[in-house]
Structure formats: C-alpha cells, structure tokens
Amino acid sequence: MEQHTRCLIIGSGPAGYTSAIYAGRAGISPVLYEGMEPGGQLTTTTEIENYPGFENGIDANMLMASMKGQAARFGADIRSGRIARVDLSERPFTLEDEKGNIIKAETVIIATGAVAKYLGLPSEQKFKGLGVSACATCDGFFYRKKVVAVVGGGDTACEEATYLANLCSKVYMIVRRDVFRASKAMQERVAATSNIEVLWNCNTQEVLGDESGVTGVRILRKDGKVFDIKVDGFFLGIGHHPNSDLFREWVNTDENGYIITEGKTSRTNVEGVFAAGDVQDPDYRQAVTAAASGCRAALDVERFLNAHTSK
Ligand code: NDP
C-alpha cells in the first residue's frame, strides 16, 4: 500500500505529539508513527513535577496519553509501529514502515528522541524506576536529604552529581578510570562541592536492593577490592544515544550523532526534513524543551508547505 501525506512525524514523545497538535490544528493532517517506545522516554519515569501546568505533578504516562489524545483531536493519524526504511534523496520523501507500507511525505519531522545508556546489569534493570534513574533533573527531587550514586565521569555525570548535591545529603561518583572525561570547568565544580565523594577506578558490580527499591551498590575497584556503599538512588550519567541512525545517510549530525538544525529553526540540511526534541538536543533534554521544539518544527513545516507545494 502506498499513501501520501503532507507531513510525516516520526516519534511520540513530547516533541512528536506537540508537532502533531500544531500541524493538526493548521489543517495539515499529519501522520505520526509512535515508534519503538510509545510516549517516549518520559514513560520510563513515574511522576513529572516540572512540566508546567500541573501544580501537583502528573503521572508521566497520563501526560503522554493526554498529548496523544490532543493530537488525535486535531486530526493526526497516529499509528503504532515504527518506520523501518527511509529515502530522503528527493521530495516527496519515501518512507516504509515495518509492515511494508510505503508513505510518500512532502515533509518529515524527525522526533525520534534519544536513549540513555545503561550499564547492562540485570540488577540495574530490576530497579529501574525504583531507585535507578538516568535523569537527575527528573528524579533527583525524590532523593532530597538522601544518599545517591552517579555513574560516569563525563560532563553529564558531573552535571548530575552537582545538581543532586544541592538536594541530597551525599553524592558518590563512581568513575571507572582515575581521571574525569568532563571539561575542566565541570571537574572544578565537582571538586568544589563538599558533599560529593569520587570513587576512582571503580565499576558497579551490582545494584543492591529489596522490595522497597535500591539500598546500595556493590563496587569492584581496579585493585580487586569489592565493597558495598549504602545509597537510596543510583543515577546513570554515561551518556545518551540519539536515535538518528536511520537518517544519517542524508541528514547531517554532530560527532555524537545529534541531528544538526539551523539556528533557532528545526530545519536540517535536507529541505523539507525537520528535527525536534532530544534527537537534536544534547544539552537540555527536558519534556518542556522537547515540546517547544516540536512546536517550532510544525510551524516550520507549515511555512515550508505554504512556500513549496500546491494545496
Ligand atoms: P561522555 O561520553 O563524554 O562521557 C561518558 C562518561 O561515562 C565517561 O566518563 C565514560 O568513562 C563513562 N562511561 C561510559 N561507559 C561506561 C560504563 N559502561 N561504565 C562506567 N563508566 C562509563 O558522555 P556525556 O553524556 O557526559 O557527554 C556527551 C557530550 O555532551 C560531551 O561532548 C559533553 O561535553 C556534552 N555535554 C555537555 C554538557 C554541558 O556543557 N553542560 C552537559 C552534558 C553533556 P571513560 O571516560 O572511561 O570513557
């Protein structure tokens, strides 16, 4: 089956749904593919307390269900499943979903997000959402006056550790080498924070816990010593992977795979292809910033269609 759409949105996090809401309201009738993780990264967390408009916070899944409903109300054709193949060499672009349906799209909004890297330990998976988190800004608040650990030695880990140090009584950093990878400025900030203790040359052997959640971490030091630390939260800060692999043949990315957009716009180097949310944002990675960039992408699409196509 081959279909035609004026705008294909790939991804169903805050960026994808916001672009669908705006494009739908503009009469563009977008098609949106939800992708591998319907609702996006937010659905891996529980309560969202910093999304404006919800005085008492909101359950993450409820927030995403509500965004989906709002997009559907304005006529977005929301489909489960993912886009498997892409040809962005000429307009209309040709995309194929995993069931073999071909979609010819006048414009494409890439809102495929990013995934946090995890260590790959079974115990880490077991306590995901029960003390294991990859987002200090999202979940740090739940660990006020408690003890937490952050894994990693790059800018993300240092930023998470200093953020958490403002809330928590103590923050351990578990760093696998005897040096940080982070920038000098971030290293200095960590060094100047008295309640951060860096455990150098250390790897996480296991996240410890019980039915209440995380209770500690078993550490293996390079010299062979194994020891446990008591913590209430375990934060990953070992980087993110933007979901841009499918598009890299056509769309320019930076050295870490984030799609490069022009200035304040959502335009990529391919005319008619736009990017929104975490797939193009290594810095902010918040639901509200992703939603805002989804809005920009839909407005850019509207302008592009007005300038380039007959209605
Ligand atoms: P990085 O790749 O820079 O750092 C990852 C860190 O995690 C390294 O210390 C690495 O150790 C460690 N690590 C990786 N895998 C493992 C593992 N399996 N076990 C234990 N430790 C592990 O990623 P970041 O997310 O920190 O940064 C990505 C980019 O974004 C960088 O360019 C950074 O500068 C930028 N950034 C900038 C910020 C800012 O300016 N405010 C904030 C956040 C990110 P090792 O060093 O041994 O490889």
mmCIF file of C-alpha atoms and ligand atoms in Angstrom:
data_model
loop_
_atom_site.group_PDB
_atom_site.id
_atom_site.type_symbol
_atom_site.label_atom_id
_atom_site.label_comp_id
_atom_site.label_asym_id
_atom_site.label_seq_id
_atom_site.Cartn_x
_atom_site.Cartn_y
_atom_site.Cartn_z
ATOM 1 C CA MET A 1 0.000 0.000 0.000
ATOM 2 C CA GLU A 2 1.297 3.478 -0.858
ATOM 3 C CA GLN A 3 -0.013 6.593 0.817
ATOM 4 C CA HIS A 4 0.662 10.272 0.548
ATOM 5 C CA THR A 5 0.900 12.760 3.411
ATOM 6 C CA ARG A 6 1.851 16.394 3.679
ATOM 7 C CA CYS A 7 3.710 15.745 6.934
ATOM 8 C CA LEU A 8 5.057 12.581 8.465
ATOM 9 C CA ILE A 9 6.085 12.808 12.113
ATOM 10 C CA ILE A 10 8.336 10.089 13.455
ATOM 11 C CA GLY A 11 8.269 9.697 17.227
ATOM 12 C CA SER A 12 5.739 10.002 20.030
ATOM 13 C CA GLY A 13 7.464 11.857 22.833
ATOM 14 C CA PRO A 14 6.581 15.456 23.747
ATOM 15 C CA ALA A 15 8.279 16.713 20.547
ATOM 16 C CA GLY A 16 6.375 14.386 18.214
ATOM 17 C CA TYR A 17 2.977 14.927 19.809
ATOM 18 C CA THR A 18 3.383 18.694 20.085
ATOM 19 C CA SER A 19 4.292 18.912 16.417
ATOM 20 C CA ALA A 20 1.228 16.750 15.639
ATOM 21 C CA ILE A 21 -1.018 19.059 17.696
ATOM 22 C CA TYR A 22 0.250 22.160 15.890
ATOM 23 C CA ALA A 23 0.302 20.574 12.429
ATOM 24 C CA GLY A 24 -3.163 19.116 13.012
ATOM 25 C CA ARG A 25 -4.585 22.469 14.087
ATOM 26 C CA ALA A 26 -3.026 24.055 10.997
ATOM 27 C CA GLY A 27 -5.040 21.670 8.816
ATOM 28 C CA ILE A 28 -2.010 19.678 7.640
ATOM 29 C CA SER A 29 -3.455 16.275 8.735
ATOM 30 C CA PRO A 30 -0.117 14.764 9.769
ATOM 31 C CA VAL A 31 0.611 11.073 10.043
ATOM 32 C CA LEU A 32 2.538 10.155 13.196
ATOM 33 C CA TYR A 33 4.392 6.913 13.823
ATOM 34 C CA GLU A 34 4.771 6.174 17.516
ATOM 35 C CA GLY A 35 7.975 4.182 17.151
ATOM 36 C CA MET A 36 9.581 1.653 19.444
ATOM 37 C CA GLU A 37 8.672 3.377 22.692
ATOM 38 C CA PRO A 38 5.171 4.893 22.507
ATOM 39 C CA GLY A 39 5.151 8.027 24.639
ATOM 40 C CA GLY A 40 8.936 8.299 24.504
ATOM 41 C CA GLN A 41 11.499 8.380 27.281
ATOM 42 C CA LEU A 42 9.147 10.031 29.732
ATOM 43 C CA THR A 43 7.227 6.805 30.084
ATOM 44 C CA THR A 44 10.291 5.260 31.744
ATOM 45 C CA THR A 45 9.850 7.628 34.664
ATOM 46 C CA THR A 46 6.874 7.923 37.009
ATOM 47 C CA GLU A 47 5.786 11.290 38.313
ATOM 48 C CA ILE A 48 6.573 14.529 36.431
ATOM 49 C CA GLU A 49 6.730 17.522 38.712
ATOM 50 C CA ASN A 50 8.333 20.115 36.470
ATOM 51 C CA TYR A 51 6.038 20.149 33.448
ATOM 52 C CA PRO A 52 4.243 23.485 33.651
ATOM 53 C CA GLY A 53 0.517 23.487 34.204
ATOM 54 C CA PHE A 54 0.342 20.667 36.719
ATOM 55 C CA GLU A 55 0.573 22.215 40.145
ATOM 56 C CA ASN A 56 0.696 18.865 41.911
ATOM 57 C CA GLY A 57 2.657 16.996 39.258
ATOM 58 C CA ILE A 58 1.314 14.456 36.815
ATOM 59 C CA ASP A 59 1.877 10.797 36.110
ATOM 60 C CA ALA A 60 4.167 10.552 33.065
ATOM 61 C CA ASN A 61 2.007 8.021 31.256
ATOM 62 C CA MET A 62 -1.072 10.163 31.832
ATOM 63 C CA LEU A 63 0.715 13.202 30.442
ATOM 64 C CA MET A 64 1.700 11.338 27.302
ATOM 65 C CA ALA A 65 -1.756 9.785 26.869
ATOM 66 C CA SER A 66 -3.209 13.264 27.133
ATOM 67 C CA MET A 67 -0.801 14.652 24.498
ATOM 68 C CA LYS A 68 -1.731 11.746 22.224
ATOM 69 C CA GLY A 69 -5.444 12.410 22.714
ATOM 70 C CA GLN A 70 -4.924 16.101 21.997
ATOM 71 C CA ALA A 71 -3.028 15.304 18.778
ATOM 72 C CA ALA A 72 -5.771 12.889 17.695
ATOM 73 C CA ARG A 73 -8.451 15.513 18.416
ATOM 74 C CA PHE A 74 -6.837 17.771 15.833
ATOM 75 C CA GLY A 75 -6.816 15.073 13.197
ATOM 76 C CA ALA A 76 -3.376 13.470 13.496
ATOM 77 C CA ASP A 77 -3.350 9.940 12.104
ATOM 78 C CA ILE A 78 -1.466 8.179 14.900
ATOM 79 C CA ARG A 79 -0.068 4.769 14.089
ATOM 80 C CA SER A 80 1.691 2.222 16.245
ATOM 81 C CA GLY A 81 4.867 0.698 14.905
ATOM 82 C CA ARG A 82 7.997 2.205 13.521
ATOM 83 C CA ILE A 83 9.440 3.497 10.311
ATOM 84 C CA ALA A 84 11.942 0.938 9.106
ATOM 85 C CA ARG A 85 13.351 2.423 5.896
ATOM 86 C CA VAL A 86 13.872 5.954 4.703
ATOM 87 C CA ASP A 87 14.827 7.573 1.415
ATOM 88 C CA LEU A 88 15.267 11.320 1.750
ATOM 89 C CA SER A 89 17.002 11.804 -1.588
ATOM 90 C CA GLU A 90 14.036 13.579 -3.242
ATOM 91 C CA ARG A 91 10.651 15.058 -2.405
ATOM 92 C CA PRO A 92 8.176 13.659 -1.776
ATOM 93 C CA PHE A 93 10.305 11.550 0.542
ATOM 94 C CA THR A 94 9.775 7.794 0.601
ATOM 95 C CA LEU A 95 9.435 6.024 3.919
ATOM 96 C CA GLU A 96 8.431 2.481 4.681
ATOM 97 C CA ASP A 97 7.008 1.167 7.926
ATOM 98 C CA GLU A 98 7.881 -2.205 9.400
ATOM 99 C CA LYS A 99 4.779 -3.767 7.829
ATOM 100 C CA GLY A 100 5.932 -2.731 4.355
ATOM 101 C CA ASN A 101 3.518 0.197 3.885
ATOM 102 C CA ILE A 102 5.079 2.946 1.769
ATOM 103 C CA ILE A 103 4.456 6.571 2.679
ATOM 104 C CA LYS A 104 5.263 9.451 0.364
ATOM 105 C CA ALA A 105 5.738 12.536 2.531
ATOM 106 C CA GLU A 106 6.040 16.172 1.467
ATOM 107 C CA THR A 107 7.756 16.934 4.764
ATOM 108 C CA VAL A 108 9.205 14.861 7.599
ATOM 109 C CA ILE A 109 9.645 15.768 11.258
ATOM 110 C CA ILE A 110 12.204 13.555 12.955
ATOM 111 C CA ALA A 111 11.317 13.394 16.655
ATOM 112 C CA THR A 112 12.810 10.036 17.484
ATOM 113 C CA GLY A 113 14.428 11.123 20.740
ATOM 114 C CA ALA A 114 17.446 9.658 22.446
ATOM 115 C CA VAL A 115 18.057 6.795 24.796
ATOM 116 C CA ALA A 116 20.121 6.959 27.940
ATOM 117 C CA LYS A 117 22.910 4.460 28.062
ATOM 118 C CA TYR A 118 22.729 1.862 30.832
ATOM 119 C CA LEU A 119 25.460 -0.423 32.146
ATOM 120 C CA GLY A 120 23.570 -3.562 31.157
ATOM 121 C CA LEU A 121 23.367 -5.180 34.597
ATOM 122 C CA PRO A 122 20.269 -7.285 35.386
ATOM 123 C CA SER A 123 20.033 -5.635 38.834
ATOM 124 C CA GLU A 124 20.013 -2.210 37.194
ATOM 125 C CA GLN A 125 17.026 -3.216 35.034
ATOM 126 C CA LYS A 126 15.277 -4.736 38.037
ATOM 127 C CA PHE A 127 15.331 -1.447 39.961
ATOM 128 C CA LYS A 128 14.634 0.885 37.020
ATOM 129 C CA GLY A 129 12.094 3.376 38.345
ATOM 130 C CA LEU A 130 12.644 2.013 41.873
ATOM 131 C CA GLY A 131 15.801 3.957 42.587
ATOM 132 C CA VAL A 132 17.623 3.550 39.279
ATOM 133 C CA SER A 133 17.300 6.577 37.024
ATOM 134 C CA ALA A 134 19.088 8.150 34.071
ATOM 135 C CA CYS A 135 17.745 11.628 34.690
ATOM 136 C CA ALA A 136 18.749 13.655 37.735
ATOM 137 C CA THR A 137 16.580 16.634 36.801
ATOM 138 C CA CYS A 138 13.534 14.358 36.515
ATOM 139 C CA ASP A 139 14.006 12.231 39.608
ATOM 140 C CA GLY A 140 16.506 13.985 41.883
ATOM 141 C CA PHE A 141 13.776 15.676 43.860
ATOM 142 C CA PHE A 142 12.642 12.295 45.222
ATOM 143 C CA TYR A 143 16.040 11.864 46.918
ATOM 144 C CA ARG A 144 16.113 15.026 48.997
ATOM 145 C CA LYS A 145 18.387 14.623 52.027
ATOM 146 C CA LYS A 146 19.211 11.070 50.921
ATOM 147 C CA VAL A 147 22.403 9.445 49.652
ATOM 148 C CA VAL A 148 22.791 8.697 45.942
ATOM 149 C CA ALA A 149 25.415 7.473 43.495
ATOM 150 C CA VAL A 150 26.109 8.721 39.973
ATOM 151 C CA VAL A 151 27.992 6.557 37.470
ATOM 152 C CA GLY A 152 30.232 8.202 34.877
ATOM 153 C CA GLY A 153 32.971 10.770 34.628
ATOM 154 C CA GLY A 154 31.854 12.957 31.732
ATOM 155 C CA ASP A 155 30.024 16.283 31.669
ATOM 156 C CA THR A 156 26.640 14.598 32.092
ATOM 157 C CA ALA A 157 27.723 12.737 35.231
ATOM 158 C CA CYS A 158 29.393 15.816 36.732
ATOM 159 C CA GLU A 159 26.345 17.928 35.965
ATOM 160 C CA GLU A 160 24.032 15.314 37.500
ATOM 161 C CA ALA A 161 26.264 14.978 40.564
ATOM 162 C CA THR A 162 26.398 18.732 41.232
ATOM 163 C CA TYR A 163 22.648 19.035 40.660
ATOM 164 C CA LEU A 164 21.981 16.174 43.075
ATOM 165 C CA ALA A 165 24.467 17.545 45.622
ATOM 166 C CA ASN A 166 22.115 20.517 46.088
ATOM 167 C CA LEU A 167 19.303 18.191 47.074
ATOM 168 C CA CYS A 168 20.939 15.155 48.622
ATOM 169 C CA SER A 169 22.966 14.753 51.785
ATOM 170 C CA LYS A 170 25.735 12.925 49.908
ATOM 171 C CA VAL A 171 26.592 12.003 46.337
ATOM 172 C CA TYR A 172 29.071 9.304 45.354
ATOM 173 C CA MET A 173 30.500 9.422 41.861
ATOM 174 C CA ILE A 174 31.543 6.036 40.528
ATOM 175 C CA VAL A 175 34.266 6.673 37.939
ATOM 176 C CA ARG A 176 35.893 3.796 36.098
ATOM 177 C CA ARG A 177 39.258 5.464 35.480
ATOM 178 C CA ASP A 178 41.459 7.679 37.662
ATOM 179 C CA VAL A 179 40.522 10.769 35.650
ATOM 180 C CA PHE A 180 37.359 12.517 34.569
ATOM 181 C CA ARG A 181 36.435 12.858 30.928
ATOM 182 C CA ALA A 182 34.472 16.003 31.772
ATOM 183 C CA SER A 183 35.526 19.544 30.897
ATOM 184 C CA LYS A 184 37.851 21.339 33.317
ATOM 185 C CA ALA A 185 35.081 23.683 34.451
ATOM 186 C CA MET A 186 32.822 20.778 35.411
ATOM 187 C CA GLN A 187 35.662 18.985 37.174
ATOM 188 C CA GLU A 188 36.341 22.092 39.214
ATOM 189 C CA ARG A 189 32.693 22.382 40.135
ATOM 190 C CA VAL A 190 32.692 18.793 41.397
ATOM 191 C CA ALA A 191 35.911 19.359 43.356
ATOM 192 C CA ALA A 192 34.392 22.427 45.000
ATOM 193 C CA THR A 193 31.282 20.547 46.154
ATOM 194 C CA SER A 194 31.935 19.179 49.613
ATOM 195 C CA ASN A 195 29.237 16.503 49.672
ATOM 196 C CA ILE A 196 30.460 14.749 46.507
ATOM 197 C CA GLU A 197 32.876 11.861 47.031
ATOM 198 C CA VAL A 198 34.524 10.454 43.924
ATOM 199 C CA LEU A 199 35.258 6.729 43.906
ATOM 200 C CA TRP A 200 38.065 6.479 41.339
ATOM 201 C CA ASN A 201 38.933 3.330 39.407
ATOM 202 C CA CYS A 202 35.613 1.819 40.370
ATOM 203 C CA ASN A 203 32.995 -0.126 38.463
ATOM 204 C CA THR A 204 29.497 -1.101 39.509
ATOM 205 C CA GLN A 205 29.267 -4.818 40.021
ATOM 206 C CA GLU A 206 25.647 -4.876 41.164
ATOM 207 C CA VAL A 207 22.868 -2.572 42.240
ATOM 208 C CA LEU A 208 21.618 -3.804 45.603
ATOM 209 C CA GLY A 209 18.039 -3.529 46.776
ATOM 210 C CA ASP A 210 14.943 -5.071 48.250
ATOM 211 C CA GLU A 211 11.191 -4.742 47.735
ATOM 212 C CA SER A 212 11.380 -1.051 48.706
ATOM 213 C CA GLY A 213 13.903 -0.302 45.938
ATOM 214 C CA VAL A 214 17.611 0.474 45.778
ATOM 215 C CA THR A 215 19.557 0.160 49.027
ATOM 216 C CA GLY A 216 23.167 0.142 47.842
ATOM 217 C CA VAL A 217 25.801 -0.552 45.224
ATOM 218 C CA ARG A 218 28.436 -3.286 45.118
ATOM 219 C CA ILE A 219 31.619 -1.799 43.741
ATOM 220 C CA LEU A 220 34.616 -3.510 42.204
ATOM 221 C CA ARG A 221 37.770 -1.397 42.370
ATOM 222 C CA LYS A 222 40.562 -1.864 39.827
ATOM 223 C CA ASP A 223 42.874 -3.324 42.514
ATOM 224 C CA GLY A 224 40.365 -6.158 43.009
ATOM 225 C CA LYS A 225 38.748 -4.860 46.192
ATOM 226 C CA VAL A 226 34.966 -5.382 46.367
ATOM 227 C CA PHE A 227 32.915 -3.225 48.715
ATOM 228 C CA ASP A 228 29.360 -2.005 49.214
ATOM 229 C CA ILE A 229 28.103 1.546 49.632
ATOM 230 C CA LYS A 230 24.681 2.386 51.024
ATOM 231 C CA VAL A 231 22.604 4.561 48.703
ATOM 232 C CA ASP A 232 18.926 5.272 48.087
ATOM 233 C CA GLY A 233 19.283 6.230 44.435
ATOM 234 C CA PHE A 234 21.513 5.143 41.543
ATOM 235 C CA PHE A 235 21.860 7.555 38.618
ATOM 236 C CA LEU A 236 23.381 6.779 35.227
ATOM 237 C CA GLY A 237 25.439 9.525 33.671
ATOM 238 C CA ILE A 238 27.315 7.612 31.000
ATOM 239 C CA GLY A 239 25.811 9.372 28.013
ATOM 240 C CA HIS A 240 22.885 9.236 25.649
ATOM 241 C CA HIS A 241 22.471 7.823 22.194
ATOM 242 C CA PRO A 242 20.351 9.918 19.822
ATOM 243 C CA ASN A 243 18.031 7.825 17.644
ATOM 244 C CA SER A 244 19.307 9.234 14.363
ATOM 245 C CA ASP A 245 20.866 6.132 12.793
ATOM 246 C CA LEU A 246 18.086 5.712 10.218
ATOM 247 C CA PHE A 247 18.614 9.211 8.835
ATOM 248 C CA ARG A 248 22.390 9.659 8.905
ATOM 249 C CA GLU A 249 22.848 8.864 5.234
ATOM 250 C CA TRP A 250 21.058 12.127 4.403
ATOM 251 C CA VAL A 251 20.867 14.303 7.484
ATOM 252 C CA ASN A 252 23.933 15.939 8.999
ATOM 253 C CA THR A 253 24.716 15.044 12.600
ATOM 254 C CA ASP A 254 27.409 16.105 15.053
ATOM 255 C CA GLU A 255 30.157 13.737 16.202
ATOM 256 C CA ASN A 256 27.804 12.206 18.798
ATOM 257 C CA GLY A 257 25.005 11.577 16.302
ATOM 258 C CA TYR A 258 22.747 14.504 17.245
ATOM 259 C CA ILE A 259 20.977 15.950 14.203
ATOM 260 C CA ILE A 260 22.202 19.432 13.365
ATOM 261 C CA THR A 261 19.461 22.026 12.956
ATOM 262 C CA GLU A 262 19.891 25.546 11.583
ATOM 263 C CA GLY A 263 19.987 28.277 14.220
ATOM 264 C CA LYS A 264 16.734 28.596 16.100
ATOM 265 C CA THR A 265 14.817 26.627 13.490
ATOM 266 C CA SER A 266 14.167 22.905 13.222
ATOM 267 C CA ARG A 267 15.494 22.781 9.634
ATOM 268 C CA THR A 268 18.056 20.118 8.789
ATOM 269 C CA ASN A 269 20.379 20.210 5.788
ATOM 270 C CA VAL A 270 17.687 18.385 3.750
ATOM 271 C CA GLU A 271 14.973 20.769 2.532
ATOM 272 C CA GLY A 272 11.633 19.603 3.889
ATOM 273 C CA VAL A 273 13.139 17.499 6.682
ATOM 274 C CA PHE A 274 12.944 18.913 10.196
ATOM 275 C CA ALA A 275 14.135 17.636 13.561
ATOM 276 C CA ALA A 276 12.698 18.237 17.019
ATOM 277 C CA GLY A 277 13.323 17.128 20.579
ATOM 278 C CA ASP A 278 16.174 15.122 22.044
ATOM 279 C CA VAL A 279 17.399 13.728 18.713
ATOM 280 C CA GLN A 280 18.748 17.232 18.000
ATOM 281 C CA ASP A 281 19.366 18.449 21.557
ATOM 282 C CA PRO A 282 22.328 17.193 23.575
ATOM 283 C CA ASP A 283 22.016 19.961 26.138
ATOM 284 C CA TYR A 284 18.544 20.463 27.618
ATOM 285 C CA ARG A 285 16.709 17.150 27.140
ATOM 286 C CA GLN A 286 13.599 18.181 29.055
ATOM 287 C CA ALA A 287 9.983 17.341 28.211
ATOM 288 C CA VAL A 288 9.125 21.006 28.037
ATOM 289 C CA THR A 289 12.045 21.916 25.775
ATOM 290 C CA ALA A 290 11.239 18.947 23.524
ATOM 291 C CA ALA A 291 7.589 20.042 23.330
ATOM 292 C CA ALA A 292 8.681 23.569 22.432
ATOM 293 C CA SER A 293 10.942 22.312 19.675
ATOM 294 C CA GLY A 294 8.073 20.167 18.341
ATOM 295 C CA CYS A 295 6.020 23.344 18.100
ATOM 296 C CA ARG A 296 8.811 25.043 16.153
ATOM 297 C CA ALA A 297 9.046 22.087 13.764
ATOM 298 C CA ALA A 298 5.323 22.178 12.985
ATOM 299 C CA LEU A 299 5.467 25.929 12.335
ATOM 300 C CA ASP A 300 8.497 25.402 10.091
ATOM 301 C CA VAL A 301 6.609 22.675 8.205
ATOM 302 C CA GLU A 302 3.605 24.948 7.745
ATOM 303 C CA ARG A 303 5.799 27.709 6.323
ATOM 304 C CA PHE A 304 7.637 25.264 4.113
ATOM 305 C CA LEU A 305 4.435 23.768 2.709
ATOM 306 C CA ASN A 306 2.996 27.204 2.064
ATOM 307 C CA ALA A 307 6.105 28.139 0.120
ATOM 308 C CA HIS A 308 6.691 24.873 -1.745
ATOM 309 C CA THR A 309 3.527 22.990 -2.514
ATOM 310 C CA SER A 310 0.217 23.500 -4.155
ATOM 311 C CA LYS A 311 -2.552 22.723 -1.719
HETATM 312 P P1 NDP B 1 30.781 11.229 27.573
HETATM 313 O O1 NDP B 1 30.917 10.192 26.523
HETATM 314 O O2 NDP B 1 31.533 12.499 27.438
HETATM 315 O O3 NDP B 1 31.212 10.609 28.978
HETATM 316 C C1 NDP B 1 30.739 9.361 29.367
HETATM 317 C C2 NDP B 1 31.356 9.026 30.711
HETATM 318 O O4 NDP B 1 30.785 7.804 31.167
HETATM 319 C C3 NDP B 1 32.860 8.824 30.662
HETATM 320 O O5 NDP B 1 33.443 9.241 31.866
HETATM 321 C C4 NDP B 1 32.983 7.324 30.485
HETATM 322 O O6 NDP B 1 34.172 6.793 31.019
HETATM 323 C C5 NDP B 1 31.823 6.835 31.338
HETATM 324 N N1 NDP B 1 31.325 5.548 30.906
HETATM 325 C C6 NDP B 1 30.914 5.189 29.659
HETATM 326 N N2 NDP B 1 30.502 3.906 29.662
HETATM 327 C C7 NDP B 1 30.687 3.456 30.926
HETATM 328 C C8 NDP B 1 30.477 2.211 31.553
HETATM 329 N N3 NDP B 1 29.967 1.165 30.882
HETATM 330 N N4 NDP B 1 30.778 2.089 32.864
HETATM 331 C C9 NDP B 1 31.268 3.130 33.562
HETATM 332 N N5 NDP B 1 31.503 4.352 33.032
HETATM 333 C C10 NDP B 1 31.205 4.510 31.719
HETATM 334 O O7 NDP B 1 29.192 11.467 27.713
HETATM 335 P P2 NDP B 1 28.421 12.703 28.369
HETATM 336 O O8 NDP B 1 26.984 12.355 28.300
HETATM 337 O O9 NDP B 1 28.979 13.055 29.673
HETATM 338 O O10 NDP B 1 28.685 13.884 27.347
HETATM 339 C C11 NDP B 1 28.335 13.770 25.956
HETATM 340 C C12 NDP B 1 28.628 15.084 25.257
HETATM 341 O O11 NDP B 1 27.706 16.098 25.714
HETATM 342 C C13 NDP B 1 30.031 15.605 25.570
HETATM 343 O O12 NDP B 1 30.518 16.241 24.433
HETATM 344 C C14 NDP B 1 29.802 16.598 26.678
HETATM 345 O O13 NDP B 1 30.788 17.592 26.736
HETATM 346 C C15 NDP B 1 28.433 17.182 26.293
HETATM 347 N N6 NDP B 1 27.721 17.663 27.486
HETATM 348 C C16 NDP B 1 27.864 18.975 27.807
HETATM 349 C C17 NDP B 1 27.241 19.478 28.919
HETATM 350 C C18 NDP B 1 27.424 20.895 29.236
HETATM 351 O O14 NDP B 1 28.219 21.539 28.607
HETATM 352 N N7 NDP B 1 26.715 21.437 30.172
HETATM 353 C C19 NDP B 1 26.405 18.653 29.793
HETATM 354 C C20 NDP B 1 26.343 17.284 29.372
HETATM 355 C C21 NDP B 1 26.983 16.824 28.260
HETATM 356 P P3 NDP B 1 35.578 6.942 30.227
HETATM 357 O O15 NDP B 1 35.967 8.373 30.388
HETATM 358 O O16 NDP B 1 36.453 5.995 30.942
HETATM 359 O O17 NDP B 1 35.299 6.561 28.803
#
